[in-house]
Amino acid sequence: MIKRAKDKRSCEDVNPNNGLGGTEESSAGSVFLEGEIAHLTKLRSGPHEHLSRAIKRQKLKLPLSPVTMLAARESNLSGRGRFSTSDNCHIVSRFLPTYGPMKVDNFRSRAYVSQFSVDGSLFVAGFQRSQIRIYNVEKDWKVQKDIVARSLRWTITDTCLSPDQRFLVYSSMSPLVHIVNIQLAGTESLANITEIHDGMNFSVDDDEDEEFAIFSVKFSIDGQELVASSADNCIYVYDLKANKLSLRIQAHSSDVNTVCFADESGHLIYSGSDDSLCKVWDRRCLGSRSQAAGVLTGHLEGVTFIDSRGDGRYLISNGKDQTTKLWDIRRMASNASHHRRQESDWDYRWMEYPAYARNWKHPNDLSLATYRGHSVLCTLIRCYFSPVFSTAQRYIYTGSSDSSVYIYDLVSGDQVAKLNYHDAPVRDCSWHPIYPMLVSSSWDGAIVRWEFPGDGQIHLPAKPRRNWRRNLY
């Protein structure tokens, strides 16, 4: 089932525009994003400038239909004789993966993580009961690797494929991160029985405290390092070639739920914490005090996930204040401005977010835009930019504790689609880097895919919803 809400505005006015980007209210009362990122998004998802000039001469209105675009190409209106990357995005980005869902797999265990590989040929799903499956997308979703994790505490918290797709790392509620060679022959991978799962210890003093947990782990773009976030308020960088920790940063005043490299250089790191702050770290100038390069304030509750746009400037974050926020690190502050709700007894794992607090704003909100509609409860819900190749990152999409997937237009703030099927929180979801296909994974154990226009398969009926307020993590 799909609900569309193209007229519903979810992006709100939080900042005056300063040229780098921001939101303002139009004369019609609608709210939209403007500035550099809005301009870049429109430029990369619109017709090429040569074709645009021809369109203006013929007084055609945007967006152009695929038929018009094809006719313009065949007539060589652009003078190029082919589609540019922006021309492709102008066509493909309108075809949202909202048809379905079709079944990929179903477990009697909660799905915690799910991601496509960089080229979209593989798909990884991690479950609470030690199971990680890697599917070959190009071979009708055949299971290529069935991994049973080692030294698991509570659940798989994160997985990540190396850029060359030779290795997979997985983390748990423990100091150990394990690495598996997924190119070895054989489908079944039992830890240290059929295959070796090498363990990397992220605890600097061999601390086996049960409170130590790795919540997020990511490869660098060159595949030489891992960055991880933990429950001891720290960020860790692990040198895979040297097989040792190379950096430990006392980053936040509470659990660090999410961390990632900002771009391919590996110099910048983004982190998000239960202290409600997003921070930017420049490894070139950390110094002995490990001072953050800057702080991004705006969330009123803890940050559950961060996704980088990959350009070293923009990122989005999900927060327990039930919002997704868009940030430009050039607007970051040098010091934190803490401003949290005063209800210290509120716990997102089993309590509803107070209705009266849903429209509260941080007095020093540095975000460019705020997107509302989804729910960030029960677990660390994840959000992402849509793919560069097919959509020019025109959309933001996120899982939700109300069992749905939400897709927002980055510039207008509109909720353009809501995908309904699951009967439990959707913790993670992933948009194929090339095709109009999205896969959602849920605590109901179901992995399903949504496509455009669909492949003729019988769609699964939506499940009745259940109440998950009493569940942890």
Short mmCIF file of C-alpha atoms in Angstrom, two decimals:
data_model
loop_
_atom_site.label_atom_id
_atom_site.label_comp_id
_atom_site.label_asym_id
_atom_site.label_seq_id
_atom_site.Cartn_x
_atom_site.Cartn_y
_atom_site.Cartn_z
CA MET A 1 0.00 0.00 0.00
CA ILE A 2 1.24 3.47 -0.89
CA LYS A 3 0.15 6.83 0.39
CA ARG A 4 1.16 9.96 -1.50
CA ALA A 5 1.09 13.36 0.09
CA LYS A 6 2.48 15.74 -2.51
CA ASP A 7 0.71 18.76 -1.06
CA LYS A 8 1.78 18.15 2.52
CA ARG A 9 4.67 20.38 3.56
CA SER A 10 7.09 18.71 5.96
CA CYS A 11 10.04 21.08 5.73
CA GLU A 12 9.84 24.02 8.07
CA ASP A 13 11.37 27.44 8.43
CA VAL A 14 14.17 27.13 10.95
CA ASN A 15 16.84 29.59 9.84
CA PRO A 16 17.27 32.83 7.94
CA ASN A 17 19.03 32.31 4.64
CA ASN A 18 22.69 33.28 4.61
CA GLY A 19 23.58 32.35 1.06
CA LEU A 20 24.77 28.84 1.90
CA GLY A 21 21.25 27.54 2.09
CA GLY A 22 18.24 27.68 4.32
CA THR A 23 14.49 27.85 4.27
CA GLU A 24 12.07 30.66 3.82
CA GLU A 25 8.37 31.10 3.25
CA SER A 26 7.07 31.82 -0.22
CA SER A 27 4.34 34.33 -0.97
CA ALA A 28 1.85 31.49 -1.19
CA GLY A 29 2.75 30.41 2.34
CA SER A 30 4.56 27.24 1.28
CA VAL A 31 7.95 26.39 2.73
CA PHE A 32 10.92 25.42 0.62
CA LEU A 33 14.68 25.04 0.68
CA GLU A 34 16.84 27.56 -1.13
CA GLY A 35 20.51 28.41 -1.43
CA GLU A 36 23.41 26.43 -2.83
CA ILE A 37 22.18 22.89 -2.18
CA ALA A 38 18.74 23.64 -3.65
CA HIS A 39 20.38 25.12 -6.74
CA LEU A 40 22.77 22.16 -7.11
CA THR A 41 19.96 19.64 -6.71
CA LYS A 42 17.78 21.34 -9.32
CA LEU A 43 20.74 21.68 -11.67
CA ARG A 44 21.73 18.01 -11.40
CA SER A 45 18.16 16.67 -11.68
CA GLY A 46 17.01 18.97 -14.48
CA PRO A 47 17.67 18.96 -18.24
CA HIS A 48 21.17 19.90 -19.37
CA GLU A 49 21.74 23.60 -20.01
CA HIS A 50 21.88 23.10 -23.79
CA LEU A 51 18.52 21.37 -23.76
CA SER A 52 17.13 23.87 -21.27
CA ARG A 53 17.83 26.73 -23.67
CA ALA A 54 15.99 24.90 -26.43
CA ILE A 55 13.09 24.26 -24.04
CA LYS A 56 12.81 27.95 -23.22
CA ARG A 57 12.69 28.82 -26.92
CA GLN A 58 9.82 26.38 -27.41
CA LYS A 59 8.14 27.52 -24.17
CA LEU A 60 7.88 24.02 -22.74
CA LYS A 61 7.19 23.53 -19.03
CA LEU A 62 9.20 21.43 -16.61
CA PRO A 63 9.28 18.60 -15.81
CA LEU A 64 9.47 17.27 -19.35
CA SER A 65 7.85 13.94 -20.16
CA PRO A 66 10.12 11.06 -21.24
CA VAL A 67 8.57 11.25 -24.72
CA THR A 68 9.49 14.93 -25.02
CA MET A 69 13.01 14.23 -23.76
CA LEU A 70 13.48 11.40 -26.27
CA ALA A 71 12.12 13.55 -29.11
CA ALA A 72 14.51 16.35 -28.16
CA ARG A 73 17.43 13.94 -28.13
CA GLU A 74 16.54 12.48 -31.52
CA SER A 75 16.13 16.01 -32.92
CA ASN A 76 19.50 16.92 -31.38
CA LEU A 77 18.03 20.05 -29.79
CA SER A 78 20.88 20.13 -27.30
CA GLY A 79 23.53 19.85 -29.99
CA ARG A 80 25.06 16.92 -28.09
CA GLY A 81 23.20 14.00 -29.67
CA ARG A 82 22.83 12.18 -26.36
CA PHE A 83 21.49 12.48 -22.84
CA SER A 84 23.70 14.06 -20.20
CA THR A 85 23.81 12.77 -16.62
CA SER A 86 21.36 15.47 -15.54
CA ASP A 87 19.05 14.54 -18.44
CA ASN A 88 19.02 10.94 -17.20
CA CYS A 89 18.25 12.07 -13.65
CA HIS A 90 15.49 14.36 -14.91
CA ILE A 91 13.71 11.30 -16.30
CA VAL A 92 14.58 8.55 -13.82
CA SER A 93 14.21 10.56 -10.58
CA ARG A 94 10.44 10.85 -11.12
CA PHE A 95 9.97 7.09 -11.15
CA LEU A 96 9.89 6.35 -7.44
CA PRO A 97 10.22 2.73 -6.23
CA THR A 98 6.77 2.58 -4.69
CA TYR A 99 5.21 -0.48 -6.37
CA GLY A 100 5.05 -3.67 -4.38
CA PRO A 101 6.25 -5.03 -2.15
CA MET A 102 7.79 -8.29 -3.34
CA LYS A 103 9.28 -10.75 -0.87
CA VAL A 104 13.06 -11.08 -0.62
CA ASP A 105 13.27 -13.07 2.61
CA ASN A 106 11.56 -13.59 5.94
CA PHE A 107 13.13 -14.51 9.30
CA ARG A 108 11.74 -15.23 12.73
CA SER A 109 14.14 -12.61 14.01
CA ARG A 110 14.29 -8.82 13.90
CA ALA A 111 16.10 -7.27 10.94
CA TYR A 112 18.46 -4.55 12.14
CA VAL A 113 20.53 -3.55 9.11
CA SER A 114 20.20 -3.83 5.34
CA GLN A 115 22.24 -2.22 2.56
CA PHE A 116 23.08 -2.53 -1.13
CA SER A 117 26.71 -2.72 -2.16
CA VAL A 118 28.22 0.29 -3.95
CA ASP A 119 27.46 -1.14 -7.39
CA GLY A 120 24.11 -2.65 -6.37
CA SER A 121 25.08 -6.24 -7.23
CA LEU A 122 24.92 -7.43 -3.61
CA PHE A 123 22.52 -6.84 -0.74
CA VAL A 124 23.34 -7.41 2.94
CA ALA A 125 20.83 -7.98 5.74
CA GLY A 126 21.67 -8.48 9.42
CA PHE A 127 19.33 -10.01 12.01
CA GLN A 128 19.19 -10.15 15.77
CA ARG A 129 19.81 -13.87 16.10
CA SER A 130 23.40 -13.88 14.80
CA GLN A 131 22.38 -14.19 11.15
CA ILE A 132 23.78 -12.11 8.27
CA ARG A 133 22.79 -12.89 4.70
CA ILE A 134 24.35 -11.58 1.49
CA TYR A 135 22.11 -11.82 -1.57
CA ASN A 136 23.21 -11.74 -5.20
CA VAL A 137 20.79 -9.20 -6.68
CA GLU A 138 21.73 -10.03 -10.28
CA LYS A 139 21.06 -13.75 -9.76
CA ASP A 140 17.44 -13.45 -8.67
CA TRP A 141 18.37 -12.63 -5.05
CA LYS A 142 20.07 -15.96 -4.47
CA VAL A 143 21.80 -16.24 -1.09
CA GLN A 144 25.52 -15.89 -1.85
CA LYS A 145 26.71 -15.98 1.76
CA ASP A 146 24.90 -17.15 4.88
CA ILE A 147 26.93 -15.93 7.87
CA VAL A 148 26.47 -16.93 11.50
CA ALA A 149 28.12 -14.25 13.63
CA ARG A 150 30.65 -14.77 16.40
CA SER A 151 30.67 -13.36 19.95
CA LEU A 152 27.26 -11.77 19.53
CA ARG A 153 25.75 -9.66 22.30
CA TRP A 154 22.06 -8.94 21.92
CA THR A 155 22.08 -8.21 18.18
CA ILE A 156 24.00 -7.31 15.06
CA THR A 157 24.27 -3.52 15.40
CA ASP A 158 25.86 -2.76 12.03
CA THR A 159 27.41 -4.30 8.93
CA CYS A 160 29.48 -2.80 6.13
CA LEU A 161 30.89 -4.12 2.86
CA SER A 162 34.37 -3.05 1.78
CA PRO A 163 34.48 -0.86 -1.34
CA ASP A 164 35.96 -3.74 -3.38
CA GLN A 165 33.24 -6.07 -2.04
CA ARG A 166 35.75 -8.65 -0.82
CA PHE A 167 35.13 -8.25 2.91
CA LEU A 168 32.28 -7.63 5.29
CA VAL A 169 32.60 -6.31 8.84
CA TYR A 170 29.93 -6.67 11.51
CA SER A 171 29.58 -5.23 15.00
CA SER A 172 27.61 -6.06 18.12
CA MET A 173 27.11 -4.83 21.67
CA SER A 174 30.75 -5.67 22.40
CA PRO A 175 34.24 -4.21 21.79
CA LEU A 176 34.90 -6.69 18.97
CA VAL A 177 34.29 -6.01 15.29
CA HIS A 178 34.65 -9.06 13.06
CA ILE A 179 35.73 -9.22 9.42
CA VAL A 180 34.76 -11.96 6.94
CA ASN A 181 36.13 -12.73 3.48
CA ILE A 182 32.92 -13.10 1.48
CA GLN A 183 34.69 -14.25 -1.70
CA LEU A 184 35.65 -17.61 -0.24
CA ALA A 185 33.94 -20.60 -1.82
CA GLY A 186 30.90 -21.97 -0.09
CA THR A 187 27.65 -20.36 0.97
CA GLU A 188 27.68 -21.19 4.68
CA SER A 189 30.02 -19.19 6.91
CA LEU A 190 30.02 -20.35 10.52
CA ALA A 191 32.34 -18.25 12.66
CA ASN A 192 35.67 -20.05 13.08
CA ILE A 193 34.13 -23.38 12.07
CA THR A 194 33.75 -23.29 8.29
CA GLU A 195 35.48 -19.90 7.88
CA ILE A 196 37.61 -17.53 9.92
CA HIS A 197 35.96 -14.42 11.36
CA ASP A 198 38.90 -12.32 12.52
CA GLY A 199 38.14 -10.14 15.51
CA MET A 200 39.40 -6.58 15.92
CA ASN A 201 39.35 -5.25 19.47
CA PHE A 202 38.24 -1.62 19.72
CA SER A 203 38.77 -1.45 23.46
CA VAL A 204 42.03 0.35 24.23
CA ASP A 205 42.53 -1.35 27.59
CA ASP A 206 41.06 -4.79 26.82
CA ASP A 207 37.97 -3.80 28.74
CA GLU A 208 35.35 -6.54 28.59
CA ASP A 209 32.73 -4.41 30.28
CA GLU A 210 29.28 -5.42 29.10
CA GLU A 211 28.41 -1.74 28.76
CA PHE A 212 30.86 -1.38 25.87
CA ALA A 213 29.03 -1.56 22.54
CA ILE A 214 29.83 -0.68 18.94
CA PHE A 215 26.75 0.95 17.40
CA SER A 216 28.10 1.89 13.97
CA VAL A 217 31.04 0.82 11.81
CA LYS A 218 32.01 2.04 8.32
CA PHE A 219 34.80 1.47 5.81
CA SER A 220 36.75 4.40 4.42
CA ILE A 221 36.38 4.95 0.67
CA ASP A 222 39.81 3.42 0.01
CA GLY A 223 39.01 0.41 2.21
CA GLN A 224 42.12 0.91 4.37
CA GLU A 225 40.39 2.03 7.58
CA LEU A 226 37.31 1.52 9.70
CA VAL A 227 35.58 4.18 11.75
CA ALA A 228 33.32 3.11 14.62
CA SER A 229 31.14 4.72 17.28
CA SER A 230 30.62 3.30 20.75
CA ALA A 231 28.71 3.43 24.01
CA ASP A 232 31.76 4.81 25.84
CA ASN A 233 31.18 8.22 24.16
CA CYS A 234 34.12 7.69 21.81
CA ILE A 235 34.95 7.46 18.12
CA TYR A 236 37.55 4.92 16.97
CA VAL A 237 39.57 4.62 13.77
CA TYR A 238 41.13 1.23 13.00
CA ASP A 239 44.03 0.80 10.56
CA LEU A 240 43.36 -2.46 8.72
CA LYS A 241 46.84 -2.72 7.20
CA ALA A 242 48.56 -2.27 10.56
CA ASN A 243 45.80 -4.27 12.30
CA LYS A 244 45.52 -1.86 15.21
CA LEU A 245 43.63 1.16 16.50
CA SER A 246 45.10 4.36 15.14
CA LEU A 247 42.81 6.92 16.78
CA ARG A 248 40.48 7.24 19.76
CA ILE A 249 38.49 10.44 20.28
CA GLN A 250 36.55 11.34 23.41
CA ALA A 251 33.85 12.73 21.18
CA HIS A 252 30.60 13.27 23.09
CA SER A 253 29.07 13.34 26.55
CA SER A 254 26.82 10.34 25.85
CA ASP A 255 26.55 7.26 23.59
CA VAL A 256 27.82 7.87 20.06
CA ASN A 257 25.12 6.20 17.97
CA THR A 258 26.40 6.93 14.49
CA VAL A 259 29.59 7.85 12.65
CA CYS A 260 30.79 8.06 9.03
CA PHE A 261 33.50 9.49 6.82
CA ALA A 262 32.42 12.73 5.16
CA ASP A 263 34.01 12.12 1.76
CA GLU A 264 36.62 10.12 -0.11
CA SER A 265 39.56 11.97 1.46
CA GLY A 266 38.97 10.35 4.85
CA HIS A 267 40.06 13.52 6.66
CA LEU A 268 36.59 14.55 7.90
CA ILE A 269 34.39 12.44 10.17
CA TYR A 270 30.78 13.10 11.17
CA SER A 271 29.34 11.80 14.45
CA GLY A 272 25.97 11.88 16.20
CA SER A 273 25.18 11.16 19.83
CA ASP A 274 22.54 10.83 22.51
CA ASP A 275 23.73 14.25 23.73
CA SER A 276 21.65 15.59 20.75
CA LEU A 277 24.70 16.96 18.92
CA CYS A 278 26.22 16.29 15.51
CA LYS A 279 29.94 16.96 15.38
CA VAL A 280 32.53 17.39 12.64
CA TRP A 281 36.08 16.10 13.18
CA ASP A 282 39.08 17.03 11.04
CA ARG A 283 41.83 14.46 11.56
CA ARG A 284 44.45 16.86 10.18
CA CYS A 285 44.09 19.26 13.11
CA LEU A 286 42.76 17.30 16.08
CA GLY A 287 45.63 18.19 18.41
CA SER A 288 46.24 16.65 21.81
CA ARG A 289 42.82 17.72 23.13
CA SER A 290 40.92 16.08 20.26
CA GLN A 291 38.83 19.18 19.72
CA ALA A 292 35.95 18.95 17.22
CA ALA A 293 36.24 21.17 14.15
CA GLY A 294 32.66 22.23 14.77
CA VAL A 295 29.31 21.40 16.33
CA LEU A 296 25.86 21.31 14.72
CA THR A 297 23.03 22.11 17.11
CA GLY A 298 19.34 21.73 16.35
CA HIS A 299 18.09 18.37 17.56
CA LEU A 300 16.24 18.37 20.89
CA GLU A 301 16.90 14.67 21.55
CA GLY A 302 19.56 12.10 20.68
CA VAL A 303 20.81 11.58 17.13
CA THR A 304 20.21 8.05 15.80
CA PHE A 305 21.88 8.15 12.39
CA ILE A 306 23.93 10.33 10.03
CA ASP A 307 24.34 10.03 6.26
CA SER A 308 26.88 12.10 4.33
CA ARG A 309 26.09 13.52 0.91
CA GLY A 310 29.66 12.55 0.03
CA ASP A 311 30.85 16.08 -0.79
CA GLY A 312 32.39 17.03 2.56
CA ARG A 313 29.74 19.72 3.11
CA TYR A 314 26.23 18.36 3.52
CA LEU A 315 24.77 15.65 5.74
CA ILE A 316 21.43 14.55 7.14
CA SER A 317 20.61 13.17 10.58
CA ASN A 318 17.69 11.38 12.21
CA GLY A 319 16.82 12.43 15.75
CA LYS A 320 14.72 11.11 18.60
CA ASP A 321 12.86 14.43 18.45
CA GLN A 322 11.09 12.78 15.48
CA THR A 323 12.83 14.81 12.78
CA THR A 324 15.34 14.47 9.99
CA LYS A 325 17.60 17.49 9.60
CA LEU A 326 19.72 18.72 6.70
CA TRP A 327 23.04 20.37 7.58
CA ASP A 328 25.81 22.36 5.92
CA ILE A 329 29.03 22.07 7.94
CA ARG A 330 30.02 25.61 6.90
CA ARG A 331 27.35 26.79 9.33
CA MET A 332 28.73 24.82 12.29
CA ALA A 333 29.49 26.49 15.59
CA SER A 334 32.74 26.23 17.51
CA ASN A 335 30.98 25.41 20.79
CA ALA A 336 27.95 23.34 21.71
CA SER A 337 24.73 25.04 22.68
CA HIS A 338 22.86 22.43 24.69
CA HIS A 339 19.11 22.84 24.73
CA ARG A 340 17.15 19.69 25.45
CA ARG A 341 13.67 19.02 26.64
CA GLN A 342 13.44 18.92 30.42
CA GLU A 343 11.72 15.52 30.70
CA SER A 344 14.61 13.33 31.85
CA ASP A 345 12.33 10.32 32.37
CA TRP A 346 11.29 10.11 28.70
CA ASP A 347 12.71 7.04 26.94
CA TYR A 348 12.24 6.63 23.21
CA ARG A 349 12.50 2.84 23.48
CA TRP A 350 9.06 2.36 25.01
CA MET A 351 7.36 5.77 25.29
CA GLU A 352 5.55 7.90 22.73
CA TYR A 353 7.02 11.31 21.97
CA PRO A 354 4.91 14.01 23.68
CA ALA A 355 2.51 15.57 21.19
CA TYR A 356 3.07 19.07 22.56
CA ALA A 357 6.82 18.81 21.88
CA ARG A 358 6.60 17.82 18.21
CA ASN A 359 6.80 21.40 16.93
CA TRP A 360 9.37 22.70 19.39
CA LYS A 361 12.48 24.29 17.90
CA HIS A 362 16.00 24.64 19.18
CA PRO A 363 16.75 28.33 19.83
CA ASN A 364 20.14 27.92 18.10
CA ASP A 365 19.14 25.56 15.30
CA LEU A 366 21.91 25.54 12.68
CA SER A 367 20.21 23.11 10.28
CA LEU A 368 19.17 24.12 6.79
CA ALA A 369 15.83 22.29 6.89
CA THR A 370 13.75 19.95 9.02
CA TYR A 371 11.63 17.09 7.69
CA ARG A 372 8.75 15.72 9.76
CA GLY A 373 6.20 12.94 9.43
CA HIS A 374 8.04 9.72 10.32
CA SER A 375 8.62 8.33 13.82
CA VAL A 376 12.00 7.71 15.46
CA LEU A 377 11.15 5.45 18.40
CA CYS A 378 12.07 1.99 19.75
CA THR A 379 15.38 1.72 17.89
CA LEU A 380 18.05 3.71 16.02
CA ILE A 381 16.08 4.47 12.85
CA ARG A 382 18.22 5.25 9.78
CA CYS A 383 17.88 7.87 7.03
CA TYR A 384 19.67 8.45 3.70
CA PHE A 385 20.08 10.61 0.63
CA SER A 386 18.68 8.98 -2.50
CA PRO A 387 21.29 7.75 -5.05
CA VAL A 388 23.47 10.16 -7.03
CA PHE A 389 23.34 8.30 -10.33
CA SER A 390 19.57 7.94 -10.74
CA THR A 391 18.13 10.80 -8.68
CA ALA A 392 20.96 13.35 -8.17
CA GLN A 393 20.19 12.96 -4.43
CA ARG A 394 16.91 14.76 -4.94
CA TYR A 395 15.20 12.83 -2.13
CA ILE A 396 15.67 11.90 1.50
CA TYR A 397 14.25 8.58 2.68
CA THR A 398 13.97 7.06 6.12
CA GLY A 399 12.64 4.09 8.02
CA SER A 400 10.09 4.69 10.75
CA SER A 401 8.86 3.09 13.95
CA ASP A 402 5.29 3.27 12.60
CA SER A 403 6.26 0.39 10.25
CA SER A 404 6.60 2.50 7.09
CA VAL A 405 9.22 4.02 4.80
CA TYR A 406 8.97 7.77 4.13
CA ILE A 407 10.37 9.59 1.09
CA TYR A 408 10.75 13.40 1.18
CA ASP A 409 11.66 15.83 -1.59
CA LEU A 410 14.90 17.47 -0.47
CA VAL A 411 14.10 20.92 -1.89
CA SER A 412 10.34 21.29 -1.43
CA GLY A 413 10.14 19.29 1.79
CA ASP A 414 7.10 17.42 0.47
CA GLN A 415 6.43 13.90 1.65
CA VAL A 416 6.20 12.36 -1.83
CA ALA A 417 5.61 8.74 -0.79
CA LYS A 418 4.91 6.52 2.19
CA LEU A 419 5.44 2.77 1.78
CA ASN A 420 3.21 0.63 3.97
CA TYR A 421 3.62 -3.10 4.44
CA HIS A 422 5.41 -4.06 7.66
CA ASP A 423 3.78 -4.53 11.06
CA ALA A 424 6.83 -3.52 13.13
CA PRO A 425 9.45 -0.73 13.10
CA VAL A 426 11.44 -0.34 9.88
CA ARG A 427 14.94 0.24 11.23
CA ASP A 428 16.76 0.31 7.92
CA CYS A 429 16.08 0.63 4.19
CA SER A 430 18.23 0.96 1.08
CA TRP A 431 17.71 2.48 -2.39
CA HIS A 432 19.48 0.69 -5.27
CA PRO A 433 22.33 2.89 -6.58
CA ILE A 434 21.20 2.51 -10.22
CA TYR A 435 17.70 1.07 -10.55
CA PRO A 436 14.41 2.45 -9.16
CA MET A 437 14.32 -0.19 -6.43
CA LEU A 438 14.15 0.16 -2.64
CA VAL A 439 14.42 -2.59 -0.03
CA SER A 440 12.99 -2.23 3.47
CA SER A 441 13.82 -4.38 6.49
CA SER A 442 11.83 -4.54 9.69
CA TRP A 443 11.60 -5.95 13.18
CA ASP A 444 8.89 -8.25 11.80
CA GLY A 445 11.72 -10.18 10.13
CA ALA A 446 10.60 -9.34 6.60
CA ILE A 447 12.92 -8.11 3.85
CA VAL A 448 10.84 -6.78 0.94
CA ARG A 449 11.57 -4.78 -2.19
CA TRP A 450 9.70 -1.93 -3.84
CA GLU A 451 10.18 -1.12 -7.51
CA PHE A 452 9.08 0.95 -10.46
CA PRO A 453 7.15 -0.16 -12.42
CA GLY A 454 7.17 -3.60 -10.82
CA ASP A 455 7.94 -6.95 -12.38
CA GLY A 456 4.46 -8.46 -12.54
CA GLN A 457 4.84 -10.44 -9.33
CA ILE A 458 1.99 -10.75 -6.87
CA HIS A 459 2.28 -8.03 -4.25
CA LEU A 460 2.21 -8.89 -0.57
CA PRO A 461 -0.81 -7.61 1.39
CA ALA A 462 -0.11 -5.12 4.16
CA LYS A 463 0.20 -6.61 7.64
CA PRO A 464 -1.89 -5.51 10.64
CA ARG A 465 0.11 -3.18 12.90
CA ARG A 466 1.41 -4.21 16.31
CA ASN A 467 2.39 -2.14 19.33
CA TRP A 468 6.16 -2.15 19.93
CA ARG A 469 6.39 0.36 22.75
CA ARG A 470 7.68 -2.17 25.30
CA ASN A 471 10.63 -3.40 23.25
CA LEU A 472 14.22 -2.26 23.81
CA TYR A 473 16.91 -1.00 21.41
#
